[in-house]
XYZ file of N, CA and C in Angstrom:
366
model
N 8.153 56.795 174.782
C 8.722 55.488 175.014
C 7.789 54.462 174.421
N 8.346 53.541 173.617
C 7.539 52.489 173.009
C 8.232 51.142 173.148
N 7.524 50.188 173.744
C 8.000 48.809 173.852
C 6.783 47.936 174.052
N 6.791 46.763 173.445
C 5.627 45.883 173.557
C 5.589 45.102 174.867
N 6.622 45.212 175.683
C 6.655 44.518 176.964
C 6.413 45.504 178.108
N 5.322 45.284 178.847
C 4.969 46.177 179.954
C 6.085 46.262 180.987
N 6.778 45.154 181.218
C 7.876 45.140 182.183
C 8.997 46.096 181.771
N 9.291 46.142 180.485
C 10.333 47.055 179.993
C 9.867 48.500 180.131
N 8.622 48.781 179.762
C 8.093 50.145 179.919
C 8.204 50.602 181.368
N 7.868 49.709 182.272
C 7.929 50.014 183.700
C 9.366 50.284 184.147
N 10.285 49.451 183.710
C 11.698 49.604 184.084
C 12.277 50.898 183.522
N 11.945 51.210 182.273
C 12.451 52.436 181.657
C 11.873 53.654 182.371
N 10.604 53.616 182.671
C 9.959 54.715 183.387
C 10.653 54.975 184.725
N 10.918 53.912 185.462
C 11.594 54.041 186.758
C 13.002 54.613 186.589
N 13.696 54.166 185.553
C 15.064 54.614 185.298
C 15.118 56.100 184.920
N 14.126 56.553 184.166
C 14.165 57.906 183.614
C 13.426 58.964 184.429
N 12.609 58.541 185.368
C 11.687 59.476 186.019
C 12.345 60.690 186.662
N 13.568 60.568 187.126
C 14.211 61.711 187.775
C 14.938 62.630 186.801
N 15.234 62.124 185.600
C 16.026 62.899 184.648
C 15.250 63.412 183.442
N 14.138 62.764 183.115
C 13.406 63.098 181.896
C 11.906 63.142 182.163
N 11.204 63.963 181.392
C 9.743 63.966 181.422
C 9.247 62.989 180.362
N 8.460 62.028 180.766
C 7.908 61.043 179.830
C 6.511 61.525 179.443
N 6.315 61.787 178.143
C 5.028 62.317 177.690
C 4.079 61.227 177.209
N 4.628 60.046 176.857
C 3.772 58.945 176.403
C 4.525 57.630 176.540
N 3.769 56.598 176.920
C 4.301 55.232 176.963
C 3.308 54.363 176.212
N 3.784 53.747 175.133
C 2.898 52.962 174.272
C 3.509 51.599 174.001
N 2.675 50.669 173.505
C 3.143 49.288 173.352
C 3.147 48.760 171.923
N 2.931 49.637 170.932
C 3.044 49.166 169.547
C 3.519 50.311 168.656
N 3.954 49.938 167.477
C 4.547 50.909 166.561
C 3.596 51.992 166.091
N 2.361 51.620 165.769
C 1.402 52.627 165.303
C 1.121 53.665 166.385
N 0.959 53.202 167.628
C 0.735 54.132 168.744
C 1.958 55.015 168.952
N 3.151 54.466 168.757
C 4.380 55.251 168.892
C 4.411 56.367 167.851
N 4.101 56.030 166.610
C 4.082 57.033 165.543
C 3.078 58.136 165.865
N 1.874 57.753 166.271
C 0.845 58.739 166.613
C 1.295 59.632 167.765
N 1.876 59.045 168.805
C 2.320 59.821 169.972
C 3.433 60.796 169.596
N 4.369 60.355 168.780
C 5.480 61.223 168.377
C 4.975 62.375 167.524
N 4.086 62.084 166.580
C 3.563 63.152 165.728
C 2.688 64.124 166.523
N 1.986 63.611 167.525
C 1.125 64.475 168.341
C 1.920 65.335 169.320
N 2.849 64.719 170.056
C 3.570 65.424 171.119
C 4.855 66.109 170.656
N 5.405 65.658 169.529
C 6.675 66.170 169.009
C 7.744 66.299 170.101
N 8.061 65.168 170.771
C 9.074 65.225 171.832
C 10.466 65.472 171.260
N 11.352 65.934 172.113
C 12.746 66.098 171.692
C 13.364 64.754 171.356
N 12.952 63.723 172.092
C 13.576 62.413 171.963
C 12.544 61.313 172.179
N 12.699 60.218 171.455
C 11.842 59.048 171.643
C 12.716 57.815 171.800
N 12.317 56.939 172.710
C 12.987 55.648 172.894
C 12.064 54.597 172.294
N 12.576 53.862 171.302
C 11.767 52.898 170.571
C 12.369 51.501 170.614
N 11.535 50.527 170.932
C 11.896 49.129 170.731
C 11.919 48.903 169.222
N 12.668 47.935 168.760
C 12.698 47.638 167.330
C 11.565 46.696 166.957
N 11.415 45.610 167.691
C 10.413 44.586 167.362
C 9.137 44.834 168.155
N 8.157 45.439 167.474
C 6.865 45.731 168.109
C 5.745 45.318 167.167
N 4.563 45.052 167.715
C 3.418 44.728 166.865
C 3.033 45.913 165.972
N 2.532 45.591 164.800
C 1.983 46.602 163.906
C 3.002 47.319 163.049
N 4.047 47.804 163.652
C 5.059 48.585 162.940
C 6.341 48.539 163.756
N 7.445 48.241 163.114
C 8.714 48.167 163.843
C 9.182 49.569 164.232
N 10.060 49.623 165.214
C 10.647 50.899 165.602
C 11.402 51.555 164.460
N 12.042 50.744 163.622
C 12.763 51.287 162.460
C 11.773 51.945 161.503
N 10.627 51.300 161.263
C 9.609 51.880 160.386
C 9.027 53.158 160.993
N 8.854 53.179 162.314
C 8.377 54.389 162.988
C 9.371 55.528 162.736
N 10.656 55.258 162.908
C 11.680 56.286 162.690
C 11.630 56.811 161.258
N 11.496 55.917 160.294
C 11.414 56.335 158.887
C 10.192 57.226 158.650
N 9.073 56.828 159.228
C 7.830 57.588 159.037
C 7.909 58.983 159.662
N 8.480 59.081 160.844
C 8.543 60.415 161.448
C 9.463 61.330 160.641
N 10.523 60.764 160.068
C 11.401 61.564 159.202
C 10.644 61.986 157.947
N 9.848 61.090 157.388
C 9.065 61.388 156.185
C 8.099 62.548 156.461
N 7.615 62.638 157.692
C 6.725 63.729 158.076
C 7.490 65.006 158.444
N 8.814 64.970 158.379
C 9.623 66.142 158.700
C 9.816 66.370 160.194
N 9.463 65.388 161.002
C 9.599 65.497 162.451
C 11.075 65.392 162.836
N 11.496 66.227 163.773
C 12.920 66.287 164.174
C 13.225 65.533 165.470
N 12.265 64.745 165.982
C 12.492 63.985 167.212
C 13.724 63.107 167.065
N 14.593 63.154 168.050
C 15.775 62.287 168.045
C 15.350 60.909 168.545
N 15.961 59.869 167.973
C 15.556 58.493 168.250
C 16.686 57.711 168.901
N 16.343 57.025 169.997
C 17.224 56.030 170.608
C 16.478 54.709 170.556
N 17.104 53.718 169.967
C 16.515 52.383 169.907
C 16.946 51.584 171.129
N 15.997 50.870 171.714
C 16.238 50.000 172.860
C 15.852 48.603 172.414
N 16.805 47.675 172.398
C 16.572 46.409 171.714
C 17.308 45.231 172.338
N 16.870 44.048 171.994
C 17.590 42.826 172.371
C 18.560 42.410 171.273
N 18.461 43.035 170.112
C 19.235 42.617 168.940
C 20.676 43.122 168.977
N 21.603 42.194 169.107
C 23.028 42.528 168.991
C 23.449 42.122 167.586
N 23.105 42.968 166.628
C 23.252 42.616 165.218
C 23.707 43.855 164.442
N 24.851 43.756 163.781
C 25.417 44.900 163.065
C 24.524 45.357 161.914
N 23.844 44.431 161.240
C 22.965 44.821 160.136
C 21.745 45.593 160.644
N 21.178 45.154 161.760
C 20.040 45.869 162.340
C 20.499 47.238 162.844
N 21.668 47.286 163.465
C 22.239 48.561 163.902
C 22.355 49.513 162.712
N 22.892 49.041 161.611
C 23.044 49.880 160.416
C 21.689 50.390 159.931
N 20.675 49.527 159.957
C 19.333 49.940 159.555
C 18.777 51.023 160.461
N 19.053 50.908 161.752
C 18.593 51.914 162.718
C 19.257 53.261 162.467
N 20.548 53.243 162.224
C 21.264 54.492 161.968
C 20.803 55.117 160.658
N 20.584 54.291 159.642
C 20.100 54.778 158.353
C 18.714 55.400 158.484
N 17.890 54.843 159.377
C 16.533 55.364 159.601
C 16.535 56.655 160.421
N 17.708 57.072 160.886
C 17.801 58.322 161.631
C 18.043 58.168 163.115
N 18.248 56.947 163.578
C 18.520 56.732 164.992
C 19.883 57.272 165.394
N 19.972 57.790 166.602
C 21.252 58.257 167.141
C 21.747 57.377 168.270
N 20.867 56.542 168.816
C 21.257 55.654 169.898
C 20.795 54.241 169.631
N 21.586 53.282 170.097
C 21.276 51.868 169.942
C 21.698 51.201 171.241
N 20.708 50.936 172.101
C 20.995 50.413 173.428
C 20.465 48.989 173.542
N 21.353 48.082 173.944
C 20.970 46.696 174.177
C 20.251 46.639 175.529
N 19.108 45.967 175.572
C 18.282 45.981 176.783
C 19.027 45.513 178.027
N 19.910 44.521 177.893
C 20.637 44.066 179.085
C 21.632 45.114 179.593
N 21.918 46.129 178.765
C 22.827 47.218 179.151
C 22.064 48.488 179.521
N 20.750 48.406 179.549
C 19.904 49.576 179.711
C 20.250 50.414 180.948
N 20.474 49.782 182.081
C 20.728 50.536 183.309
C 21.965 51.419 183.216
N 22.966 50.975 182.469
C 24.196 51.754 182.319
C 24.207 52.639 181.078
N 23.503 52.217 180.022
C 23.660 52.876 178.719
C 22.515 53.789 178.287
N 21.311 53.592 178.805
C 20.179 54.331 178.239
C 20.293 55.841 178.465
N 20.543 56.277 179.664
C 20.632 57.722 179.911
C 21.808 58.347 179.155
N 23.014 57.739 179.147
C 24.085 58.308 178.327
C 23.726 58.353 176.834
N 23.013 57.335 176.347
C 22.602 57.328 174.938
C 21.620 58.456 174.654
N 20.695 58.670 175.574
C 19.711 59.736 175.397
C 20.389 61.106 175.438
N 21.294 61.298 176.364
C 22.021 62.570 176.439
C 22.858 62.812 175.193
N 23.507 61.763 174.691
C 24.294 61.887 173.453
C 23.385 62.266 172.287
N 22.246 61.586 172.168
C 21.313 61.872 171.076
C 20.822 63.316 171.139
N 20.522 63.796 172.328
C 20.060 65.178 172.472
C 21.120 66.189 172.030
N 22.390 65.753 172.078
C 23.501 66.602 171.614
C 23.866 66.307 170.164
N 23.096 65.426 169.507
C 23.345 65.102 168.102
C 24.460 64.099 167.883
N 24.836 63.389 168.944
C 25.906 62.396 168.850
C 25.341 60.985 168.868
N 26.059 60.074 168.253
C 25.666 58.671 168.198
C 26.220 57.934 169.411
N 25.389 57.041 169.983
C 25.798 56.177 171.090
C 25.341 54.769 170.754
N 26.258 53.801 170.857
C 25.929 52.396 170.603
C 26.450 51.557 171.763
N 25.564 50.738 172.333
C 25.997 49.799 173.372
C 27.017 48.844 172.802
N 27.932 48.417 173.644
C 28.937 47.443 173.228
C 28.261 46.069 173.101
N 28.481 45.422 171.956
C 27.932 44.072 171.753
C 28.777 43.086 172.540
N 28.119 42.032 173.070
C 28.873 41.045 173.844
C 29.566 40.039 172.958
């Protein structure tokens, strides 16, 4: 899990603790890339806008390294162009943060099955 806001990391951790094992929680893109390459998790939840390296760049880099981790983006951006960039970078999920409580776990489950999940834009 990677997000530059401690409050979001805390909320995601609380939401996922009963359903998923969290192997790393980091607050910037470079740390996210390092954690993914080190732990090789089945799935990673990435914020898009983070210091050092965006979540989209992290996704591109892990693919360049041949890593098969599935990616779900967790973001404030309700933007079709950013969504397209996330999918092109290999993302399978795109969850709007205000929809996180309802959408994050279904998005993660869909990604683990190789399916795409996108939160409904308002």
